[in-house]
Coordinates of C-alpha atoms in Angstrom, one line a residue:
Chain A
X17 CA -30.5 -11.8 38.0
X18 CA -28.4 -9.1 39.6
X19 CA -28.1 -5.6 38.4
X20 CA -24.9 -3.6 38.8
X21 CA -25.9 -0.2 40.3
X22 CA -22.3 0.9 40.7
X23 CA -19.3 -1.1 39.4
X24 CA -17.0 0.7 41.8
X25 CA -13.3 1.0 40.9
X26 CA -13.3 -2.2 38.7
X27 CA -15.3 -5.4 38.7
X28 CA -14.8 -8.2 36.2
X29 CA -16.4 -11.6 35.6
X30 CA -13.9 -14.4 36.3
X31 CA -14.2 -18.2 36.3
X32 CA -11.1 -20.3 37.1
X33 CA -9.5 -19.3 33.7
X34 CA -9.1 -20.1 30.1
X35 CA -7.0 -23.2 29.8
X36 CA -5.3 -24.7 26.7
X37 CA -4.7 -21.6 24.5
X38 CA -1.3 -20.4 25.6
X39 CA 0.3 -21.7 22.4
X40 CA -1.9 -19.2 20.5
X41 CA -0.8 -16.4 22.8
X42 CA -4.0 -16.3 24.8
X43 CA -3.4 -16.0 28.5
X44 CA -5.3 -17.8 31.3
X45 CA -7.0 -15.0 33.2
X46 CA -9.0 -16.1 36.2
X47 CA -8.9 -15.0 39.8
X48 CA -5.6 -13.6 41.0
X49 CA -6.5 -14.7 44.5
X50 CA -7.5 -18.3 43.8
X51 CA -7.8 -19.0 47.5
X52 CA -10.5 -16.4 48.2
X53 CA -12.2 -17.3 44.9
X54 CA -12.4 -21.0 45.6
X55 CA -13.6 -20.5 49.2
X56 CA -16.5 -18.4 47.8
X57 CA -17.6 -21.2 45.5
X58 CA -17.1 -23.8 48.2
X59 CA -19.3 -21.9 50.7
X60 CA -22.1 -22.1 48.1
X61 CA -21.6 -25.7 47.1
X62 CA -20.6 -24.5 43.6
X63 CA -18.3 -26.1 41.1
X64 CA -14.7 -24.7 41.5
X65 CA -15.1 -23.1 38.1
X66 CA -18.4 -21.2 38.7
X67 CA -18.2 -17.6 37.5
X68 CA -17.9 -14.8 40.1
X69 CA -17.2 -11.1 40.2
X70 CA -13.7 -10.0 41.0
X71 CA -14.0 -6.7 42.7
X72 CA -10.8 -4.6 42.8
X73 CA -10.6 -2.2 45.8
X74 CA -14.4 -2.2 46.3
X75 CA -17.2 0.4 45.8
X76 CA -19.5 -2.1 44.1
X77 CA -23.3 -1.9 44.6
X78 CA -25.7 -4.5 43.2
X79 CA -29.4 -5.2 43.4
X80 CA -30.7 -8.8 43.5
X81 CA -33.7 -9.2 41.2
X82 CA -34.4 -12.8 42.4
X83 CA -34.0 -14.8 45.6
X84 CA -30.7 -16.5 46.0
X85 CA -27.7 -17.2 48.1
X86 CA -24.3 -15.4 47.9
X87 CA -20.9 -15.2 49.5
X88 CA -18.3 -12.5 49.6
X89 CA -14.6 -13.3 50.3
X90 CA -11.2 -11.7 49.9
X91 CA -10.1 -8.2 51.1
X92 CA -11.4 -6.9 54.3
X93 CA -14.1 -4.3 53.5
X94 CA -17.4 -3.2 55.0
X95 CA -20.4 -4.7 53.3
X96 CA -24.1 -4.2 53.8
X97 CA -27.2 -6.0 52.6
X98 CA -29.7 -3.2 52.6
X99 CA -28.8 -1.7 56.0
X100 CA -27.6 -4.8 57.7
X101 CA -23.8 -5.1 58.0
X102 CA -22.4 -8.4 56.6
X103 CA -19.5 -10.5 57.6
X104 CA -17.3 -11.7 54.8
X105 CA -16.3 -15.4 54.2
X106 CA -19.8 -16.5 54.9
X107 CA -22.9 -17.4 52.8
X108 CA -26.1 -15.5 53.0
X109 CA -29.6 -15.8 51.7
X110 CA -31.0 -12.9 49.8
X111 CA -34.4 -11.9 48.6
X112 CA -35.4 -10.2 45.4
X113 CA -35.1 -6.4 45.7
X114 CA -32.3 -6.4 48.3
X115 CA -29.2 -4.4 47.6
X116 CA -25.6 -5.4 48.4
X117 CA -23.2 -2.6 48.9
X118 CA -19.4 -3.3 49.2
X119 CA -17.3 -0.6 50.7
X120 CA -13.6 0.0 50.0
X121 CA -10.9 -2.4 51.1
X122 CA -9.3 -1.6 54.4
X123 CA -6.8 -4.5 54.1
X124 CA -6.3 -6.5 50.9
X125 CA -7.2 -5.4 47.4
X126 CA -9.7 -7.7 45.8
X127 CA -13.0 -9.2 46.8
X128 CA -14.9 -12.1 45.3
X129 CA -18.7 -12.1 45.0
X130 CA -20.2 -15.5 44.2
X131 CA -23.8 -16.5 43.9
X132 CA -25.1 -20.0 44.3
X133 CA -25.1 -21.7 40.9
X134 CA -22.6 -19.2 39.5
X135 CA -23.2 -16.3 37.2
X136 CA -24.3 -17.4 33.7
X137 CA -22.1 -15.8 31.2
X138 CA -21.5 -16.9 27.6
X139 CA -18.1 -18.5 27.5
X140 CA -15.6 -17.8 24.8
X141 CA -12.9 -20.4 24.2
X142 CA -14.3 -22.4 27.1
X143 CA -14.2 -19.7 29.7
X144 CA -15.8 -16.4 30.6
X145 CA -12.7 -15.1 32.4
X146 CA -12.3 -11.4 31.5
X147 CA -8.9 -10.6 30.0
X148 CA -8.8 -7.0 28.9
X149 CA -5.5 -7.2 27.1
X150 CA -6.8 -10.2 25.0
X151 CA -10.2 -8.5 24.3
X152 CA -11.9 -11.6 25.4
X153 CA -14.3 -12.8 28.1
X154 CA -16.7 -11.0 30.5
X155 CA -20.3 -10.1 30.1
X156 CA -19.9 -8.4 26.8
X157 CA -17.3 -11.0 25.6
X158 CA -14.8 -8.4 24.6
X159 CA -12.7 -8.3 27.8
X160 CA -14.3 -5.1 29.2
X161 CA -15.0 -4.7 32.9
X162 CA -18.6 -4.5 34.2
X163 CA -20.5 -1.2 34.0
X164 CA -23.4 0.3 35.9
X165 CA -26.6 -1.1 34.4
X166 CA -25.2 -4.5 33.5
X167 CA -27.3 -7.4 34.5
X168 CA -26.0 -11.0 35.2
X169 CA -28.3 -14.0 35.5
X170 CA -27.9 -17.0 37.7
X171 CA -30.0 -20.1 38.5
X172 CA -30.5 -20.6 42.2
X173 CA -31.6 -24.1 43.2
X174 CA -31.9 -25.4 46.7
X175 CA -31.0 -23.2 49.6
X176 CA -27.7 -23.9 51.3
X177 CA -27.1 -24.4 55.0
X178 CA -25.4 -21.5 56.6
X179 CA -21.6 -21.8 56.4
X180 CA -18.6 -19.7 57.2
X181 CA -14.9 -20.1 56.8
X182 CA -13.1 -20.5 60.0
X183 CA -10.5 -17.9 60.9
X184 CA -7.7 -20.4 60.6
X185 CA -8.3 -20.6 56.9
X186 CA -8.5 -16.8 56.2
X187 CA -5.5 -14.7 55.4
X188 CA -4.6 -11.6 57.4
X189 CA -3.9 -9.2 54.6
X190 CA -2.3 -6.6 56.9
X191 CA 0.7 -8.9 57.6
X192 CA 3.8 -8.9 55.5
X193 CA 3.6 -12.3 53.7
X194 CA 6.5 -14.6 53.2
X195 CA 6.0 -16.2 49.8
X196 CA 7.7 -19.5 48.7
X197 CA 10.1 -19.2 45.7
X198 CA 10.4 -22.4 43.8
X199 CA 13.9 -22.1 42.2
X200 CA 13.7 -22.6 38.5
X201 CA 14.3 -21.3 35.0
X202 CA 17.6 -19.3 35.0
X203 CA 18.0 -19.6 38.8
X204 CA 21.5 -21.1 38.6
X205 CA 22.7 -18.3 36.2
X206 CA 22.1 -15.6 38.8
X207 CA 25.0 -14.7 41.0
X208 CA 24.9 -16.4 44.4
X209 CA 24.6 -13.0 46.1
X210 CA 21.4 -12.3 44.2
X211 CA 19.9 -15.7 45.0
X212 CA 20.5 -15.0 48.6
X213 CA 19.5 -11.4 48.6
X214 CA 16.1 -12.3 47.1
X215 CA 15.3 -14.4 50.1
X216 CA 16.3 -12.1 52.8
X217 CA 15.6 -8.6 51.5
X218 CA 12.2 -6.9 51.8
X219 CA 10.5 -5.7 48.7
X220 CA 7.8 -3.2 48.3
X221 CA 4.8 -3.6 46.0
X222 CA 4.8 -0.8 43.4
X223 CA 1.7 1.1 42.3
X224 CA 2.4 0.0 38.7
X225 CA 1.1 -3.4 39.5
X226 CA -1.9 -5.0 37.8
X227 CA -3.4 -8.3 36.8
X228 CA -0.5 -8.9 34.4
X229 CA 2.3 -8.4 36.8
X230 CA 3.1 -7.2 40.3
X231 CA 6.1 -4.9 40.2
X232 CA 8.4 -4.9 43.2
X233 CA 10.8 -2.2 44.4
X234 CA 13.9 -3.0 46.5
X235 CA 17.6 -3.3 46.3
X236 CA 18.4 -3.8 42.6
X237 CA 19.2 -7.4 41.7
X238 CA 22.1 -8.1 39.3
X239 CA 20.9 -10.0 36.3
X240 CA 22.8 -12.7 34.4
X241 CA 24.0 -11.9 30.9
X242 CA 21.1 -11.1 28.5
X243 CA 20.4 -12.8 25.3
X244 CA 17.6 -15.2 26.2
X245 CA 15.2 -15.9 23.4
X246 CA 11.5 -15.8 24.3
X247 CA 10.2 -18.8 26.3
X248 CA 7.1 -19.8 28.2
X249 CA 6.3 -17.9 31.4
X250 CA 4.3 -19.5 34.1
X251 CA 2.0 -17.7 36.4
X252 CA 4.1 -16.6 39.4
X253 CA 7.3 -16.3 37.5
X254 CA 9.8 -13.9 39.0
X255 CA 11.2 -11.9 36.1
X256 CA 14.2 -9.7 36.6
X257 CA 14.6 -7.1 33.9
X258 CA 17.8 -5.1 33.4
X259 CA 16.8 -2.5 36.0
X260 CA 17.0 -5.3 38.7
X261 CA 13.5 -4.7 40.0
X262 CA 11.6 -8.0 40.0
X263 CA 8.2 -8.4 38.4
X264 CA 6.0 -11.3 39.4
X265 CA 3.8 -12.4 36.5
X266 CA 0.1 -12.8 37.3
X267 CA -2.9 -14.4 35.6
X268 CA -3.1 -12.0 32.7
X269 CA 0.7 -12.3 31.9
X270 CA 2.0 -12.5 28.4
X271 CA 2.5 -16.1 27.4
X272 CA 6.2 -15.7 26.3
X273 CA 9.0 -13.5 27.4
X274 CA 12.7 -13.2 27.3
X275 CA 13.8 -11.8 30.7
X276 CA 15.8 -14.0 33.1
X277 CA 13.7 -15.5 35.8
X278 CA 14.7 -16.7 39.3
X279 CA 11.9 -19.2 39.6
X280 CA 8.2 -19.2 40.3
X281 CA 6.2 -18.3 43.4
X282 CA 4.5 -21.2 45.1
X283 CA 1.0 -21.1 43.6
X284 CA -0.7 -21.6 47.0
X285 CA 1.0 -18.4 48.2
X286 CA 0.3 -16.3 45.2
X287 CA -3.1 -15.1 46.4
X288 CA -1.5 -13.3 49.3
X289 CA 0.7 -11.3 46.8
X290 CA -2.4 -10.4 44.8
X291 CA -4.0 -8.9 47.9
X292 CA -1.1 -6.5 48.7
X293 CA -1.8 -2.9 48.4
X294 CA 0.9 -0.6 46.8
X295 CA 3.5 0.2 49.4
X296 CA 3.0 -3.0 51.4
X297 CA 6.1 -5.2 52.0
X298 CA 6.7 -8.8 50.9
X299 CA 9.4 -11.3 51.7
X300 CA 10.4 -14.5 50.0
X301 CA 11.8 -17.8 51.2
X302 CA 13.0 -20.8 49.1
X303 CA 10.7 -23.8 48.9
X304 CA 11.5 -27.1 47.3
X305 CA 9.5 -27.9 44.1
X306 CA 8.3 -31.2 45.6
X307 CA 6.9 -29.5 48.7
X308 CA 5.1 -26.9 46.6
X309 CA 3.7 -29.7 44.4
X310 CA 2.4 -31.5 47.4
X311 CA 0.8 -28.3 48.7
X312 CA -0.8 -27.6 45.3
X313 CA -2.2 -31.2 45.1
X314 CA -3.8 -30.8 48.5
X315 CA -5.1 -27.4 47.6
X316 CA -6.7 -28.7 44.4
X317 CA -8.1 -31.8 46.2
X318 CA -9.6 -29.7 49.0
X319 CA -11.4 -27.3 46.6
X320 CA -12.2 -30.1 44.1
X321 CA -10.4 -28.4 41.3
X322 CA -10.4 -30.4 38.0
X323 CA -8.1 -28.9 35.5
X324 CA -9.5 -29.1 32.0
X325 CA -7.1 -31.4 30.1
X326 CA -7.7 -31.6 26.4
X327 CA -6.5 -35.1 25.6
X328 CA -4.0 -35.9 22.9
X329 CA -5.2 -33.5 20.2
X330 CA -2.2 -31.1 20.5
X331 CA -4.4 -29.5 23.2
X332 CA -6.7 -26.8 21.8
X333 CA -6.0 -25.7 18.3
Chain B
X6 CA 25.5 -37.9 20.0
X7 CA 28.4 -38.1 22.5
X8 CA 27.9 -37.3 26.2
X9 CA 30.5 -34.7 26.2
X10 CA 28.5 -32.3 24.0
X11 CA 25.1 -33.0 25.5
X12 CA 24.2 -29.8 27.3
X13 CA 20.9 -30.5 25.6
X14 CA 18.3 -31.7 26.2
X15 CA 18.1 -29.6 29.4
X16 CA 15.1 -29.7 31.6
X17 CA 14.4 -27.0 34.3
X18 CA 11.6 -26.6 36.8
X19 CA 9.2 -23.8 35.8
X20 CA 7.0 -23.8 38.9
X21 CA 4.9 -26.3 40.8
X22 CA 3.1 -27.5 37.7
X23 CA 5.4 -26.9 34.7
X24 CA 8.8 -27.8 33.3
X25 CA 10.7 -26.2 30.5
X26 CA 12.6 -28.4 28.0
X27 CA 15.4 -26.9 26.0
X28 CA 16.6 -28.7 22.9
X29 CA 19.2 -26.1 21.8
X30 CA 20.3 -22.5 21.9
X31 CA 19.3 -19.3 20.1
X32 CA 17.4 -19.1 16.9
X33 CA 17.9 -22.3 14.8
X34 CA 15.3 -23.8 12.4
X35 CA 16.5 -27.3 13.1
X36 CA 16.1 -26.9 16.8
X37 CA 12.7 -25.4 16.3
X38 CA 11.7 -28.4 14.1
X39 CA 12.7 -30.7 16.9
X40 CA 10.7 -28.6 19.4
X41 CA 7.6 -29.0 17.2
X42 CA 8.2 -32.7 16.7
X43 CA 8.6 -33.1 20.5
X44 CA 5.4 -31.0 21.1
X45 CA 3.4 -33.4 19.0
X46 CA 4.8 -36.4 20.7
X47 CA 4.3 -35.0 24.2
X48 CA 0.8 -34.0 23.3
X49 CA -0.2 -37.5 22.1
X50 CA 1.7 -39.4 24.8
X51 CA 0.6 -37.3 27.8
X52 CA -2.3 -35.2 26.6
X53 CA -4.7 -36.2 29.4
X54 CA -2.2 -35.2 32.0
X55 CA -1.3 -31.8 30.6
X56 CA -3.2 -28.6 30.6
X57 CA -1.1 -26.6 28.2
X58 CA 1.9 -26.8 25.9
X59 CA 3.9 -23.8 24.7
X60 CA 6.6 -24.3 22.1
X61 CA 9.0 -21.5 21.4
X62 CA 12.3 -21.0 19.6
X63 CA 14.4 -23.6 21.4
X64 CA 12.2 -24.6 24.3
X65 CA 8.9 -26.4 25.1
X66 CA 7.0 -25.4 28.2
X67 CA 4.9 -28.3 29.5
X68 CA 2.1 -27.4 32.0
X69 CA 0.9 -30.6 33.7
X70 CA -1.8 -31.6 36.1
X71 CA -0.2 -32.2 39.5
X72 CA -3.1 -34.5 40.4
X73 CA -2.3 -37.0 37.7
X74 CA 1.5 -36.7 37.2
X75 CA 4.6 -36.0 39.3
X76 CA 7.5 -33.9 38.0
X77 CA 9.8 -36.9 38.2
X78 CA 7.4 -39.0 36.1
X79 CA 7.0 -36.3 33.6
X80 CA 10.8 -35.7 33.2
X81 CA 11.4 -39.4 32.7
X82 CA 8.7 -39.6 30.1
X83 CA 9.9 -36.6 28.3
X84 CA 13.5 -37.9 28.2
X85 CA 12.2 -41.1 26.7
X86 CA 10.3 -39.2 24.1
X87 CA 13.4 -37.2 23.2
X88 CA 15.4 -40.4 22.9
X89 CA 12.8 -41.8 20.6
X90 CA 12.8 -38.7 18.5
X91 CA 16.5 -38.8 18.1
X92 CA 16.3 -42.5 17.1
X93 CA 13.5 -41.8 14.6
X94 CA 15.7 -39.3 12.8
X95 CA 14.5 -36.2 14.5
X96 CA 12.1 -33.8 13.0
X97 CA 10.7 -35.9 10.1
X98 CA 10.4 -32.9 7.8
X99 CA 8.0 -31.0 9.9
X100 CA 8.6 -27.7 8.1
X101 CA 8.2 -29.2 4.6
X102 CA 4.5 -29.9 5.2
X103 CA 4.0 -26.6 7.0
X104 CA 1.5 -24.0 5.7
X105 CA 2.6 -20.9 3.8
X106 CA 0.8 -17.6 4.7
X107 CA 1.2 -14.6 2.4
X108 CA 0.7 -11.3 4.1
X109 CA 0.1 -8.2 1.9
X110 CA 1.8 -5.2 3.3
X111 CA 1.5 -1.5 2.5
X112 CA 5.1 -0.2 3.2
X113 CA 4.9 3.6 3.5
X114 CA 6.1 6.2 6.1
X115 CA 2.5 7.1 6.7
X116 CA 1.8 3.7 8.3
X117 CA 5.4 2.7 8.9
X118 CA 6.8 5.6 11.0
X119 CA 10.2 4.0 11.4
X120 CA 10.7 3.2 7.7
X121 CA 12.7 6.3 6.8
X122 CA 14.9 6.0 9.8
X123 CA 15.4 2.3 9.1
X124 CA 16.5 3.2 5.6
X125 CA 19.1 5.7 7.0
X126 CA 20.4 3.3 9.6
X127 CA 20.8 0.4 7.2
X128 CA 22.1 2.6 4.3
X129 CA 19.3 1.1 2.1
X130 CA 16.7 2.9 0.2
X131 CA 13.1 2.5 1.2
X132 CA 12.6 0.3 -1.9
X133 CA 15.7 -1.7 -0.8
X134 CA 14.2 -2.4 2.6
X135 CA 10.9 -3.4 1.0
X136 CA 12.7 -5.7 -1.4
X137 CA 14.8 -7.3 1.3
X138 CA 11.8 -7.8 3.7
X139 CA 9.6 -9.4 1.0
X140 CA 12.3 -11.4 -0.8
X141 CA 12.4 -14.4 1.6
X142 CA 10.2 -16.7 3.5
X143 CA 10.2 -16.5 7.3
X144 CA 9.5 -19.2 9.7
X145 CA 7.1 -18.9 12.7
X146 CA 9.4 -19.7 15.6
X147 CA 7.0 -18.9 18.4
X148 CA 3.4 -17.7 19.0
X149 CA 2.8 -15.6 22.0
X150 CA 3.3 -12.4 23.9
X151 CA -0.2 -11.4 22.7
X152 CA -2.9 -13.5 21.0
X153 CA -2.0 -14.2 17.4
X154 CA 1.5 -12.6 17.7
X155 CA 3.9 -14.7 15.6
X156 CA 7.6 -14.3 16.1
X157 CA 9.1 -14.6 12.6
X158 CA 12.7 -15.1 11.7
X159 CA 15.3 -14.7 10.6
X160 CA 15.8 -11.3 9.0
X161 CA 18.7 -10.8 6.6
X162 CA 21.7 -9.4 8.5
X163 CA 21.4 -6.1 6.7
X164 CA 17.9 -5.4 8.0
X165 CA 18.7 -6.0 11.7
X166 CA 18.0 -3.0 13.9
X167 CA 17.8 -2.6 17.7
X168 CA 14.5 -2.2 19.5
X169 CA 13.4 1.4 20.3
X170 CA 14.8 2.9 23.4
X171 CA 11.4 4.0 24.4
X172 CA 8.6 1.5 23.4
X173 CA 5.5 3.1 22.0
X174 CA 2.4 2.9 24.2
X175 CA 0.0 2.3 21.3
X176 CA 0.7 0.6 18.0
X177 CA -2.2 0.1 15.5
X178 CA -3.3 -3.4 14.7
X179 CA -1.7 -4.8 11.6
X180 CA 1.6 -2.9 12.1
X181 CA 4.5 -4.8 10.5
X182 CA 7.7 -4.5 12.6
X183 CA 11.3 -5.5 12.7
X184 CA 13.7 -5.9 15.6
X185 CA 17.1 -7.5 15.6
X186 CA 16.7 -10.9 13.8
X187 CA 12.9 -10.9 14.1
X188 CA 9.9 -9.6 12.3
X189 CA 6.3 -9.7 13.2
X190 CA 2.8 -8.2 12.7
X191 CA 1.1 -6.7 15.8
X192 CA -2.3 -8.5 15.6
X193 CA -4.1 -6.0 17.9
X194 CA -3.5 -2.5 19.2
X195 CA -0.8 -2.9 21.8
X196 CA 2.3 -1.3 23.2
X197 CA 5.6 -2.3 21.6
X198 CA 9.2 -1.4 21.0
X199 CA 9.9 -2.8 17.5
X200 CA 10.5 -0.7 14.4
X201 CA 7.4 -0.3 12.3
X202 CA 7.8 -0.3 8.6
X203 CA 4.4 -1.0 7.2
X204 CA 0.9 -2.2 7.8
X205 CA -1.3 -5.1 6.7
X206 CA -5.1 -5.2 6.3
X207 CA -5.2 -8.8 7.4
X208 CA -6.8 -9.8 10.6
X209 CA -4.4 -12.0 12.6
X210 CA -6.4 -12.1 15.8
X211 CA -10.2 -11.8 15.9
X212 CA -11.6 -12.3 19.4
X213 CA -15.0 -12.9 17.9
X214 CA -14.0 -15.6 15.4
X215 CA -13.8 -19.3 16.2
X216 CA -10.2 -19.6 15.2
X217 CA -7.9 -17.6 17.3
X218 CA -5.1 -17.3 14.8
X219 CA -4.4 -18.7 11.3
X220 CA -0.7 -19.3 12.2
X221 CA 1.1 -21.9 14.2
X222 CA 4.7 -22.6 15.1
X223 CA 6.6 -24.1 12.1
X224 CA 4.4 -22.4 9.5
X225 CA 6.0 -20.2 6.9
X226 CA 5.2 -16.5 6.1
X227 CA 6.0 -14.4 3.1
X228 CA 5.3 -10.7 2.9
X229 CA 4.2 -9.1 -0.3
X230 CA 4.2 -5.3 -1.0
X231 CA 0.9 -3.8 -2.1
X232 CA -0.2 -0.3 -3.1
X233 CA -2.1 2.1 -1.0
X234 CA -5.2 1.4 -3.1
X235 CA -4.9 -2.4 -2.7
X236 CA -4.3 -1.9 1.0
X237 CA -7.4 0.2 1.4
X238 CA -9.5 -2.1 -0.8
X239 CA -8.6 -5.0 1.5
X240 CA -10.0 -3.0 4.4
X241 CA -6.8 -1.4 5.6
X242 CA -6.9 1.7 7.8
X243 CA -4.5 4.6 7.5
X244 CA -5.2 5.8 11.0
X245 CA -2.0 7.0 12.5
X246 CA -0.3 6.3 15.8
X247 CA -1.6 8.2 18.7

């Protein structure tokens, strides 16, 4: 078991997400930086879907009440196990009674804390991903974030060999990322000038961003004529509302919407966006769908991601 | 169907793992019937390769597993299913077998803060609005936005009002609202920009229940006016907007 001594700014339980319920209006949830999340599980030999804590900004302090093994990935922050400083992107053994303290992010925005075996949290609709706007998931089941005093159990089996993620696979969150845009949806309806501008202008991440959407500020983009009826919105969709400031839809997005969309951000790039602090810049560059699909295939294969498919029963009803 | 008029079906890429299939434009019950028929066919033909399916007014969003299917294969398969659908005489009466849900509504300015303004703007009396809103059956054209939120249409021309200029930040659960050609019930407390004309005591999304929502696309809904007493007896709350 671990006990939350201080939940910090915000910490939530996340597994890979709640799949198969979009047609009922229930969104996916799950880690907004899938790359960092999947590395943490991989470092511990966990299933890709094992539940972790998503720590926004930092400030978390926990006490381990049993021996185990854990890993911390994501944003660059100071971390200590008792008084010993810890390196991120590495697995560690821990003894009952030891305290892990995560400082505030210096670069990046979210950290992932995984334990070997994963946190044991009662799933709701096949997932324990915390989605506040849907009032579902998490430790209490109602979508609320973790609080001081909460305890989470886990079953630790055999100790793991020491592993770390090589620098080549980590993201440098201080850099201005260039994210791939897969043209799609109403892309062809936007004026040519907008399609080009989106891929050479810089945009700034606005502070009104959250797990539902990341709002960008930049030169206003002209939108095509309105009058779209609501349609499915994928994670990473680039919506352009009438004020011309794009919003990139994240894991807690609404399932349907009626704003025109330029396309969808390459899913293997999306974690970099999720790690940007307000005020940081971001750039976009067109990527062919077939290239993004190939990259996603490799990404899922590398991390052994098996999407839950529901068979022919009209998915989950 | 001649080639000259076949702007539909139209299939667009919707990311690395999804395509969006349009079968028509705007709000049209026949198009929505075909969308539901296609949803069922896609689900049975490709279920194991898909991880979600989201039908809406005139489109079907197909989320697929990139490890088991390529976009080209999926597009080809969907085109084939659409052809079969057209040959088999389209929708096969999907809406005739659909469930009818009756929703009891307490229409009153105390729970419908836009009711009086709606009366002014439509030049109807409050009773006139209630009569018009309850008189017809609506169709569930889409489910989404939030869990259990059903987009219902179409409102009679006379009842169509624009959305609010400034959406409210907090709307009580059960609020019954209208906007343009659509009407809906807000299943949980949420922000929203539609005109609120009443409230229902019915639970349309219960995160603790097994069933997420009693409604699905293609179902029919009829509203029924109830008194304050009936509303409160059914568990309705008069708590006001904050």
